[in-house]
CSV table of C-alpha atoms and ligand atoms in Angstrom, one decimal:
chain,number,residue,atom,x,y,z
A,190,MET,CA,0.0,0.0,0.0
A,191,ALA,CA,1.3,3.5,-0.9
A,192,ASN,CA,2.4,5.4,2.2
A,193,LYS,CA,0.2,8.5,1.9
A,194,GLU,CA,2.5,10.5,4.1
A,195,VAL,CA,5.4,10.2,1.7
A,196,ASP,CA,3.4,10.3,-1.5
A,197,TYR,CA,3.9,14.0,-2.3
A,198,LEU,CA,5.9,16.4,-4.4
A,199,PRO,CA,8.9,18.3,-3.0
A,200,MET,CA,7.7,21.8,-2.2
A,201,ALA,CA,10.4,23.6,-0.3
A,202,THR,CA,12.9,26.2,-1.6
A,203,HIS,CA,15.9,27.0,0.6
A,204,ILE,CA,17.3,30.5,0.2
A,205,ALA,CA,20.9,29.9,1.2
A,206,GLY,CA,23.6,32.4,1.9
A,207,ALA,CA,26.7,31.8,-0.1
A,208,MET,CA,29.4,33.7,1.7
A,209,TRP,CA,29.5,35.2,5.3
A,210,GLY,CA,25.9,36.4,5.6
A,211,ASP,CA,24.2,39.6,4.6
A,212,GLU,CA,23.8,38.6,1.0
A,213,GLY,CA,20.2,39.9,0.8
A,214,LYS,CA,18.5,36.6,1.6
A,215,GLY,CA,15.6,38.5,3.2
A,216,LYS,CA,14.9,40.3,-0.1
A,217,ILE,CA,14.7,37.3,-2.3
A,218,ALA,CA,12.9,35.3,0.4
A,219,SER,CA,10.2,37.8,0.7
A,220,GLY,CA,10.0,38.1,-3.1
A,221,GLU,CA,9.8,34.3,-3.5
A,222,ALA,CA,7.3,34.2,-0.6
A,223,GLU,CA,4.8,36.2,-2.6
A,224,ASN,CA,3.1,33.0,-3.7
A,225,ALA,CA,4.1,30.7,-0.8
A,226,ARG,CA,1.8,29.6,2.0
A,227,LEU,CA,4.6,28.8,4.5
A,228,VAL,CA,7.8,30.6,5.2
A,229,ILE,CA,10.2,29.2,7.8
A,230,ARG,CA,13.3,30.3,9.6
A,231,GLY,CA,15.2,27.2,10.7
A,232,THR,CA,18.6,28.3,11.9
A,233,GLY,CA,20.4,31.0,13.9
A,234,GLY,CA,18.5,33.6,15.9
A,235,ALA,CA,18.7,37.3,16.4
A,236,ASN,CA,22.3,37.2,15.0
A,237,ALA,CA,20.6,37.4,11.6
A,238,GLY,CA,19.5,40.7,10.3
A,239,HIS,CA,17.2,40.7,7.2
A,240,SER,CA,15.7,43.8,5.7
A,241,VAL,CA,12.5,43.7,3.7
A,242,VAL,CA,10.5,46.5,2.1
A,243,TYR,CA,6.8,46.7,2.9
A,244,LYS,CA,4.7,49.5,1.2
A,245,GLY,CA,7.8,51.7,0.8
A,246,ASN,CA,9.1,51.1,4.4
A,247,LYS,CA,12.4,49.3,5.0
A,248,ILE,CA,11.9,46.9,7.9
A,249,GLY,CA,14.8,45.2,9.7
A,250,LEU,CA,13.9,41.7,10.8
A,251,HIS,CA,15.9,39.4,13.1
A,252,LEU,CA,13.7,36.5,14.1
A,253,VAL,CA,10.5,36.9,12.1
A,254,PRO,CA,10.7,35.5,8.5
A,255,GLY,CA,10.7,38.0,5.7
A,256,GLY,CA,7.6,36.3,4.3
A,257,ILE,CA,5.5,38.2,6.8
A,258,THR,CA,5.0,40.8,4.2
A,259,ASN,CA,2.8,38.3,2.3
A,260,PRO,CA,-0.6,38.4,4.0
A,261,ASN,CA,-1.3,34.8,2.9
A,262,ALA,CA,1.9,33.3,4.4
A,263,ILE,CA,2.2,31.5,7.7
A,264,CYS,CA,5.6,32.3,9.2
A,265,LEU,CA,7.1,29.6,11.3
A,266,ILE,CA,10.1,30.1,13.6
A,267,GLY,CA,11.4,26.6,13.5
A,268,GLN,CA,12.9,24.2,16.1
A,269,GLY,CA,16.4,25.1,15.0
A,270,VAL,CA,16.2,28.8,15.9
A,271,ALA,CA,17.7,30.2,19.0
A,272,PHE,CA,14.6,32.0,20.1
A,273,ASP,CA,14.9,35.2,22.1
A,274,PRO,CA,11.5,36.2,23.5
A,275,ILE,CA,12.6,39.7,24.5
A,276,LEU,CA,13.8,40.6,21.0
A,277,PHE,CA,10.9,38.8,19.4
A,278,LEU,CA,8.3,40.8,21.3
A,279,LYS,CA,10.1,44.0,20.4
A,280,GLU,CA,10.2,43.0,16.8
A,281,LEU,CA,6.5,42.2,16.9
A,282,GLU,CA,5.7,45.6,18.4
A,283,GLU,CA,7.8,47.3,15.6
A,284,LEU,CA,6.0,45.3,12.9
A,285,GLU,CA,2.6,46.3,14.3
A,286,LYS,CA,3.4,49.9,13.3
A,287,TYR,CA,3.2,48.9,9.6
A,288,GLU,CA,-0.3,47.5,9.7
A,289,ILE,CA,0.6,44.2,8.1
A,290,PRO,CA,-2.5,42.0,8.1
A,291,ASN,CA,-3.1,39.2,10.7
A,292,LEU,CA,0.4,39.4,12.2
A,293,GLY,CA,-0.5,37.6,15.4
A,294,GLU,CA,-2.3,34.7,13.6
A,295,ARG,CA,0.3,34.2,11.0
A,296,ILE,CA,3.4,33.9,13.2
A,297,LYS,CA,4.0,30.5,14.7
A,298,ILE,CA,6.9,29.5,17.0
A,299,SER,CA,8.0,25.9,17.4
A,300,GLY,CA,7.7,24.8,21.0
A,301,ARG,CA,10.9,22.8,20.6
A,302,ALA,CA,13.1,25.9,19.8
A,303,PRO,CA,15.8,26.6,22.4
A,304,VAL,CA,15.3,29.9,24.3
A,305,VAL,CA,17.9,32.6,24.6
A,306,PHE,CA,18.0,34.1,28.1
A,307,PRO,CA,19.9,37.2,29.1
A,308,TYR,CA,22.6,35.0,30.7
A,309,HIS,CA,23.4,33.6,27.3
A,310,LYS,CA,24.4,37.0,26.1
A,311,ASP,CA,26.6,37.4,29.2
A,312,MET,CA,28.1,34.0,28.5
A,313,ASP,CA,28.7,35.1,24.9
A,314,GLU,CA,30.7,38.0,26.3
A,315,LEU,CA,32.6,35.8,28.7
A,316,TYR,CA,33.6,33.3,26.0
A,317,GLU,CA,34.8,36.1,23.8
A,318,ARG,CA,36.8,37.7,26.6
A,319,ALA,CA,38.4,34.4,27.4
A,320,LYS,CA,39.7,33.9,23.9
A,321,ASP,CA,43.1,35.3,22.6
A,322,LYS,CA,41.5,35.7,19.3
A,323,PRO,CA,37.7,36.4,19.8
A,324,VAL,CA,35.3,35.3,17.1
A,325,GLY,CA,33.6,38.8,16.9
A,326,THR,CA,30.2,37.3,17.6
A,327,THR,CA,27.0,39.4,17.5
A,328,ARG,CA,26.8,38.9,21.4
A,329,ARG,CA,23.2,37.7,20.9
A,330,GLY,CA,23.9,34.6,23.0
A,331,ILE,CA,23.6,32.2,20.0
A,332,GLY,CA,26.6,30.0,20.7
A,333,PRO,CA,25.9,29.6,24.5
A,334,THR,CA,22.2,28.8,23.9
A,335,TYR,CA,23.1,26.0,21.4
A,336,SER,CA,25.8,24.7,23.7
A,337,ASP,CA,23.3,24.5,26.7
A,338,TYR,CA,21.0,22.7,24.3
A,339,ASP,CA,23.8,20.2,23.4
A,340,ASN,CA,24.5,19.8,27.1
A,341,ARG,CA,20.8,19.2,27.7
A,342,PHE,CA,20.1,21.9,30.2
A,343,ALA,CA,18.7,24.5,27.7
A,344,LEU,CA,15.1,25.5,28.0
A,345,ARG,CA,12.8,25.2,25.1
A,346,VAL,CA,9.9,27.5,24.1
A,347,TYR,CA,7.5,25.0,25.6
A,348,ASP,CA,9.1,25.5,29.0
A,349,LEU,CA,7.9,29.1,29.1
A,350,LEU,CA,4.4,27.7,29.5
A,351,LEU,CA,5.3,25.9,32.8
A,352,PRO,CA,4.2,27.3,36.2
A,353,PRO,CA,6.9,29.7,37.4
A,354,TYR,CA,8.2,27.4,40.1
A,355,GLU,CA,8.9,24.6,37.6
A,356,LEU,CA,10.4,27.1,35.2
A,357,ALA,CA,12.7,28.4,38.0
A,358,GLY,CA,13.7,24.8,38.7
A,359,LYS,CA,14.9,24.3,35.1
A,360,ILE,CA,16.7,27.7,35.0
A,361,GLY,CA,18.3,26.7,38.3
A,362,VAL,CA,20.2,23.9,36.6
A,363,ALA,CA,21.8,26.4,34.2
A,364,ALA,CA,22.4,28.7,37.2
A,365,LYS,CA,24.2,26.0,39.1
A,366,ILE,CA,26.7,25.6,36.3
A,367,LEU,CA,27.0,29.0,34.8
A,368,ASN,CA,27.1,31.0,38.0
A,369,ILE,CA,30.4,29.3,38.8
A,370,LEU,CA,31.9,30.8,35.6
A,371,PHE,CA,30.4,34.2,36.1
A,372,ALA,CA,32.0,34.3,39.6
A,373,ALA,CA,35.3,33.1,38.3
A,374,PHE,CA,35.4,35.8,35.6
A,375,ASP,CA,34.4,38.6,38.1
A,376,MET,CA,31.1,39.0,36.3
A,377,ASP,CA,29.1,39.2,39.5
A,378,GLU,CA,26.4,41.4,37.9
A,379,CYS,CA,25.6,38.5,35.6
A,380,ILE,CA,24.9,36.0,38.4
A,381,ILE,CA,21.6,34.2,37.5
A,382,ASN,CA,18.6,34.5,39.8
A,383,PRO,CA,16.3,31.7,38.7
A,384,GLU,CA,13.2,32.9,40.5
A,385,SER,CA,13.1,36.4,39.1
A,386,LEU,CA,14.0,35.2,35.6
A,387,ALA,CA,11.3,32.6,35.8
A,388,GLU,CA,8.7,35.2,36.8
A,389,GLU,CA,9.7,37.4,33.9
A,390,PHE,CA,9.9,34.7,31.2
A,391,HIS,CA,6.7,33.0,32.4
A,392,LYS,CA,5.0,36.3,31.5
A,393,TYR,CA,6.5,36.2,28.0
A,394,GLY,CA,5.2,32.6,27.7
A,395,GLU,CA,1.7,33.8,28.4
A,396,VAL,CA,1.9,36.4,25.7
A,397,LEU,CA,3.4,33.9,23.2
A,398,ARG,CA,1.1,31.0,24.1
A,399,PRO,CA,-1.3,31.4,21.1
A,400,MET,CA,1.7,31.3,18.7
A,401,ILE,CA,3.5,28.3,20.2
A,402,VAL,CA,3.0,25.2,18.1
A,403,ASN,CA,4.2,21.7,17.1
A,404,GLY,CA,6.0,22.8,13.9
A,405,ASP,CA,5.7,19.2,12.5
A,406,ARG,CA,2.0,19.6,12.1
A,407,ILE,CA,2.4,22.8,10.1
A,408,THR,CA,4.9,21.3,7.7
A,409,ARG,CA,2.6,18.3,7.3
A,410,TRP,CA,-0.3,20.7,6.5
A,411,ALA,CA,1.8,22.3,3.8
A,412,ARG,CA,3.0,19.0,2.4
A,413,GLN,CA,-0.5,17.5,2.2
A,414,ASN,CA,-1.9,20.5,0.5
A,415,GLY,CA,1.1,20.8,-1.9
A,416,TYR,CA,1.7,24.4,-0.7
A,417,LYS,CA,4.9,26.2,-1.7
A,418,VAL,CA,7.3,26.5,1.3
A,419,ILE,CA,10.2,28.9,1.6
A,420,ILE,CA,13.0,28.2,4.0
A,421,GLU,CA,14.5,31.6,4.7
A,422,GLY,CA,18.2,30.8,5.3
A,423,ALA,CA,20.1,32.6,8.0
A,424,GLN,CA,23.9,33.0,8.1
A,425,ALA,CA,25.7,31.3,5.3
A,426,TYR,CA,28.0,28.6,3.9
A,427,ARG,CA,31.2,30.1,5.3
A,428,LEU,CA,29.6,30.7,8.7
A,429,ASP,CA,28.4,27.0,9.0
A,430,LYS,CA,29.9,25.4,12.1
A,431,ASN,CA,31.3,22.5,10.1
A,432,TYR,CA,31.9,23.9,6.6
A,433,GLY,CA,33.0,27.4,7.6
A,434,ASP,CA,36.1,29.0,8.9
A,435,TYR,CA,36.1,27.3,12.3
A,436,PRO,CA,36.4,28.8,14.9
A,437,ASN,CA,35.2,32.0,13.1
A,438,VAL,CA,31.8,30.6,12.5
A,439,THR,CA,28.3,30.6,14.0
A,440,SER,CA,27.2,27.8,16.2
A,441,SER,CA,24.7,26.1,13.9
A,442,ASN,CA,24.6,24.1,10.7
A,443,CYS,CA,23.2,26.8,8.5
A,444,VAL,CA,23.7,25.0,5.2
A,445,THR,CA,20.7,23.3,3.5
A,446,ALA,CA,21.0,20.1,5.5
A,447,GLY,CA,20.9,21.9,8.9
A,448,ALA,CA,18.2,24.3,7.7
A,449,LEU,CA,15.9,21.3,6.9
A,450,ILE,CA,16.1,19.9,10.4
A,451,GLY,CA,15.6,23.4,11.9
A,452,SER,CA,12.6,23.9,9.7
A,453,HIS,CA,10.8,20.6,10.6
A,454,LEU,CA,11.3,19.3,7.0
A,455,ASN,CA,12.8,16.1,5.6
A,456,HIS,CA,15.1,15.8,2.6
A,457,LYS,CA,12.3,14.7,0.3
A,458,ASP,CA,10.5,18.0,0.9
A,459,LEU,CA,13.4,20.0,-0.7
A,460,ASP,CA,12.6,21.1,-4.2
A,461,LYS,CA,15.3,23.6,-4.9
A,462,VAL,CA,18.1,25.7,-3.4
A,463,ILE,CA,18.8,29.3,-4.4
A,464,LEU,CA,22.3,30.4,-3.5
A,465,VAL,CA,22.4,34.1,-2.7
A,466,SER,CA,25.4,36.3,-3.0
A,467,LYS,CA,26.3,39.9,-3.7
A,468,ALA,CA,28.2,41.2,-6.7
A,469,TYR,CA,30.9,41.9,-4.1
A,470,ALA,CA,31.8,40.2,-0.8
A,471,SER,CA,31.4,41.4,2.8
A,472,ARG,CA,32.1,40.0,6.2
A,473,VAL,CA,31.6,41.1,9.8
A,474,GLY,CA,33.5,39.7,12.6
A,475,ASN,CA,36.9,38.1,12.4
A,476,GLY,CA,38.3,35.4,10.2
A,477,PRO,CA,39.8,34.9,6.7
A,478,PHE,CA,38.5,36.9,3.8
A,479,PRO,CA,40.6,36.2,0.6
A,480,THR,CA,39.3,39.0,-1.5
A,481,GLU,CA,39.1,41.7,1.2
A,482,LEU,CA,40.1,45.2,0.3
A,483,MET,CA,41.8,47.8,2.5
A,484,ALA,CA,39.4,50.0,4.4
A,485,HIS,CA,39.5,52.5,7.3
A,486,ILE,CA,38.0,50.1,9.9
A,487,GLU,CA,39.4,49.6,13.4
A,488,ASN,CA,37.7,47.7,16.2
A,489,ASP,CA,34.4,47.4,14.3
A,490,LYS,CA,34.3,51.2,13.8
A,491,VAL,CA,35.0,53.4,10.8
A,492,ILE,CA,37.9,55.7,11.6
A,493,PRO,CA,38.1,59.2,10.0
A,494,TYR,CA,39.8,59.3,6.5
A,495,GLU,CA,40.4,61.8,3.8
A,496,LYS,CA,40.8,59.5,0.8
A,497,PRO,CA,38.8,56.3,0.8
A,498,PHE,CA,40.4,52.9,0.1
A,499,ALA,CA,38.6,50.6,-2.3
A,500,GLY,CA,37.0,48.7,0.7
A,501,ASP,CA,35.6,52.1,1.9
A,502,VAL,CA,34.1,52.7,-1.5
A,503,ILE,CA,32.3,49.4,-1.6
A,504,ARG,CA,31.1,49.7,2.0
A,505,GLU,CA,29.6,53.2,1.5
A,506,GLU,CA,28.1,52.5,-2.0
A,507,GLY,CA,26.6,49.2,-0.7
A,508,HIS,CA,25.6,50.7,2.7
A,509,GLU,CA,27.4,47.8,4.3
A,510,TYR,CA,26.6,48.2,8.0
A,511,GLY,CA,25.1,45.4,10.1
A,512,VAL,CA,21.3,45.3,10.4
A,513,SER,CA,21.6,43.6,13.9
A,514,THR,CA,24.7,45.4,15.3
A,515,GLY,CA,25.4,48.4,13.1
A,516,ARG,CA,29.0,47.3,12.7
A,517,PRO,CA,30.7,48.4,9.5
A,518,ARG,CA,31.3,45.4,7.2
A,519,ARG,CA,34.7,44.4,5.8
A,520,CYS,CA,34.3,44.5,2.0
A,521,GLY,CA,36.0,43.0,-1.1
A,522,TRP,CA,35.6,41.7,-4.6
A,523,ALA,CA,33.2,38.9,-5.6
A,524,ASP,CA,34.7,35.4,-5.1
A,525,ALA,CA,33.4,32.8,-7.6
A,526,VAL,CA,35.6,30.1,-5.9
A,527,ILE,CA,33.6,30.4,-2.7
A,528,LEU,CA,30.4,30.2,-4.8
A,529,LYS,CA,31.6,27.0,-6.4
A,530,SER,CA,32.3,25.4,-3.0
A,531,ALA,CA,29.1,26.8,-1.5
A,532,GLY,CA,27.1,25.3,-4.4
A,533,GLU,CA,28.6,21.9,-3.6
A,534,ALA,CA,27.8,22.2,0.2
A,535,GLU,CA,24.4,23.7,-0.2
A,536,GLY,CA,23.2,21.6,-3.2
A,537,ALA,CA,22.5,24.8,-5.2
A,538,ASP,CA,20.2,24.8,-8.3
A,539,PHE,CA,20.4,28.5,-9.1
A,540,GLN,CA,22.1,31.6,-8.0
A,541,CYS,CA,20.8,35.0,-7.1
A,542,ILE,CA,23.4,37.9,-7.3
A,543,ASN,CA,22.3,41.0,-5.5
A,544,HIS,CA,23.7,44.5,-5.9
A,545,LEU,CA,24.5,44.2,-9.6
A,546,ASP,CA,23.6,47.9,-9.8
A,547,THR,CA,25.9,48.8,-6.9
A,548,ILE,CA,29.0,47.0,-8.3
A,549,GLY,CA,28.5,48.9,-11.6
A,550,LYS,CA,28.7,52.2,-9.7
A,551,ILE,CA,31.7,51.0,-7.8
A,552,GLY,CA,33.4,50.1,-11.1
A,553,GLN,CA,32.7,53.6,-12.3
A,554,ILE,CA,34.3,55.1,-9.2
A,555,LEU,CA,37.3,52.7,-9.0
A,556,GLY,CA,37.8,52.3,-12.8
A,557,GLU,CA,37.6,48.5,-12.6
A,558,ILE,CA,35.7,45.5,-11.2
A,559,LYS,CA,37.4,42.2,-10.2
A,560,VAL,CA,36.1,38.7,-9.8
A,561,CYS,CA,38.2,36.0,-8.1
A,562,VAL,CA,38.3,33.0,-10.4
A,563,ALA,CA,40.9,30.8,-8.6
A,564,TYR,CA,43.3,30.8,-5.6
A,565,VAL,CA,46.9,30.3,-5.2
A,566,TYR,CA,47.3,28.3,-2.0
A,567,GLN,CA,50.4,26.5,-0.6
A,568,GLY,CA,52.1,27.2,-3.9
A,569,GLU,CA,49.4,25.6,-6.1
A,570,GLN,CA,46.5,26.9,-8.1
A,571,ILE,CA,43.2,25.6,-6.7
A,572,ASP,CA,39.5,26.0,-7.5
A,573,PHE,CA,38.0,25.3,-4.1
A,574,TYR,CA,38.0,26.8,-0.6
A,575,PRO,CA,40.7,25.0,1.5
A,576,ASP,CA,39.8,23.8,5.0
A,577,ASP,CA,43.2,23.9,6.7
A,578,ILE,CA,43.8,27.7,6.8
A,579,GLU,CA,44.0,27.6,10.6
A,580,LEU,CA,46.8,25.1,10.3
A,581,THR,CA,48.8,26.7,7.5
A,582,LYS,CA,48.0,30.3,8.6
A,583,GLU,CA,47.9,31.2,4.9
A,584,THR,CA,44.8,33.0,3.5
A,585,PRO,CA,44.4,31.9,-0.2
A,586,THR,CA,45.7,34.5,-2.7
A,587,PRO,CA,43.0,35.4,-5.2
A,588,ILE,CA,43.6,35.2,-9.0
A,589,TYR,CA,41.4,37.8,-10.5
A,590,GLU,CA,39.7,38.5,-13.8
A,591,THR,CA,39.4,42.2,-14.2
A,592,LEU,CA,36.8,44.2,-16.1
A,593,LYS,CA,37.7,47.8,-16.9
A,594,GLY,CA,35.1,50.4,-16.0
A,595,GLY,CA,31.6,50.0,-14.6
A,596,TRP,CA,27.9,50.5,-15.6
A,597,GLU,CA,24.7,52.2,-14.6
A,598,ILE,CA,21.5,50.2,-14.6
A,599,SER,CA,18.0,51.4,-13.7
A,600,SER,CA,16.2,49.6,-10.9
A,601,ASP,CA,13.3,49.2,-13.3
A,602,LEU,CA,15.2,47.0,-15.7
A,603,ARG,CA,13.7,43.5,-16.0
A,604,ASP,CA,15.1,42.3,-19.3
A,605,TYR,CA,18.5,40.5,-19.0
A,606,ASP,CA,19.3,41.2,-22.7
A,607,LYS,CA,19.2,44.9,-22.0
A,608,LEU,CA,22.0,44.8,-19.5
A,609,PRO,CA,25.2,46.5,-20.5
A,610,ASP,CA,27.7,44.1,-22.1
A,611,LEU,CA,30.2,44.5,-19.3
A,612,ALA,CA,27.5,43.5,-16.7
A,613,LYS,CA,26.7,40.4,-18.8
A,614,LYS,CA,30.4,39.6,-18.9
A,615,PHE,CA,30.6,39.9,-15.1
A,616,VAL,CA,27.6,37.5,-14.7
A,617,SER,CA,29.1,35.0,-17.2
A,618,ILE,CA,32.4,34.9,-15.4
A,619,ILE,CA,30.7,34.0,-12.1
A,620,GLU,CA,28.5,31.5,-13.8
A,621,ASP,CA,31.4,29.8,-15.6
A,622,VAL,CA,33.7,29.5,-12.6
A,623,SER,CA,31.0,28.5,-10.1
A,624,GLY,CA,29.1,26.2,-12.4
A,625,ILE,CA,25.7,27.4,-11.0
A,626,PRO,CA,23.2,29.1,-13.3
A,627,VAL,CA,22.5,32.7,-12.4
A,628,LYS,CA,18.7,33.1,-12.5
A,629,TYR,CA,18.1,36.2,-10.4
A,630,LEU,CA,19.9,39.5,-10.4
A,631,GLY,CA,19.1,42.2,-7.9
A,632,VAL,CA,19.2,45.7,-9.5
A,633,GLY,CA,17.7,47.8,-6.6
A,634,PRO,CA,16.5,47.7,-3.0
A,635,LYS,CA,12.9,46.7,-3.5
A,636,ASN,CA,11.8,43.0,-3.7
A,637,GLN,CA,10.6,43.5,-7.3
A,638,ASP,CA,13.9,45.1,-8.4
A,639,MET,CA,15.0,41.8,-9.7
A,640,ILE,CA,15.9,40.5,-13.2
A,641,VAL,CA,14.6,36.9,-13.5
A,642,ARG,CA,16.1,34.9,-16.3
A,643,SER,CA,14.0,32.2,-17.8
B,779,LIG,P1,22.4,36.9,8.2
B,779,LIG,O1,21.3,35.9,8.4
B,779,LIG,C1,26.5,38.2,9.0
B,779,LIG,C2,28.7,36.2,12.2
B,779,LIG,C3,29.1,37.1,13.3
B,779,LIG,C4,30.4,36.5,13.7
B,779,LIG,C5,30.1,35.0,13.6
B,779,LIG,C6,29.6,34.3,14.9
B,779,LIG,O2,22.0,38.3,8.5
B,779,LIG,O3,23.2,36.7,7.0
B,779,LIG,P2,27.4,34.5,16.3
B,779,LIG,O4,26.7,35.7,16.9
B,779,LIG,O5,26.5,33.9,15.3
B,779,LIG,O6,27.9,33.6,17.3
B,779,LIG,O7,28.7,35.1,15.5
B,779,LIG,O8,29.0,34.9,12.7
B,779,LIG,N1,27.3,36.2,11.8
B,779,LIG,C7,26.7,36.9,10.8
B,779,LIG,N2,27.3,37.7,9.9
B,779,LIG,N3,25.2,37.9,8.8
B,779,LIG,C8,24.6,37.0,9.7
B,779,LIG,O9,23.4,36.6,9.5
B,779,LIG,C9,25.4,36.5,10.8
B,779,LIG,N4,25.1,35.6,11.8
B,779,LIG,C10,26.3,35.5,12.4
B,779,LIG,O10,29.4,38.4,12.8
B,779,LIG,O11,31.5,36.7,12.9
B,780,LIG,MG1,22.9,40.0,8.6
């Protein structure tokens, strides 16, 4: 007898980050979500910062999926998300200002998601302080929340629905362990008081109660009805805790395989993967960045300068400042070698390249645009991202293909054939080196400012 439960078509699209985050995943996710019934965030937490445009307003989202701008979409914060109730409720309050229909009914939170408490942010600080070379985390408590989860004393969203004394008992286990560390690091102001925290978080639980669900039932509903599902990726290939530049990574598996688990989906649900990058590269936090260009940044701040370096030009033209933390981003040229390796790890079907308009302007200012097409590493030419940089202490040296000049394109342009020849050449270099067809090209800030190639 056919198993009805598995007799269905794949329906989920993963919007995957190709580099170090901030590729514009939110924009394509909310565009793709226009005809989706379910949009899911499955990894990370408030370390993500995704901007979407709703009725002319730019909205910065951290936990709520970008699909919220589609009034027909259910938005699920999945079991893989490090869920921060305080930030979530702030975000909800902010969203309410924009009069988006049925917000409360459309946002669902998996009861199984681990909860971020204020002490996780303190632990994030503590771990960073203890390291000779800090990761440069977002200090949103992401790593410590996941590590409590792995050690099986994290609290899950369901726990917020417990009576306060039971909740305090669970927080008490974390307090027993973590308070020793806070005391040892002279962080007495961070000492956890389980009772008062339980009282506060129980109140959040009561507000969240109508949104807390078994996420499995929602993905089953989408599957059985053949609804389109979008997994809005957070973070990216090079921040994945296994594939990325360990230890300069985030603490989750944010590639497709991890995003599926975090989203309550199985591998047969996956229809396609769209790999998202920008026409240049950016990174926040520490860690290797082969195509990075000089910029006036020190300790996560822009320092005064008279003449900009190339990295300053890209940052300013692309408005490359963190949505979550406001930190200026390190910037550099596009890296098609990373895209090739990302495509392999993510199982990419298509690419989306954002900021094609911006790189054109940058080319006009700097007189040239470069794309990394291979690396020299350990004396050899290679076409993949090496995984032993920590050991060799050598950042791969990019081999570039250079285009002279730049271009200007209107955000209204929708016809690929009407792009300037130089822009087409840029796209074809990336396509050839990465081996992944470029289907979407962002040409402006709005969701619809996108060229879609057939
Ligand atoms: P979106 O989804 C950019 C980076 C941090 C830091 C490292 C570890 O907006 O693309 P964490 O706080 O996760 O422990 O920090 O990962 N990072 C991101 N950088 N965009 C993100 O998300 C990021 N999420 C984490 O800057 O280097
Ligand atoms: Mg971001």
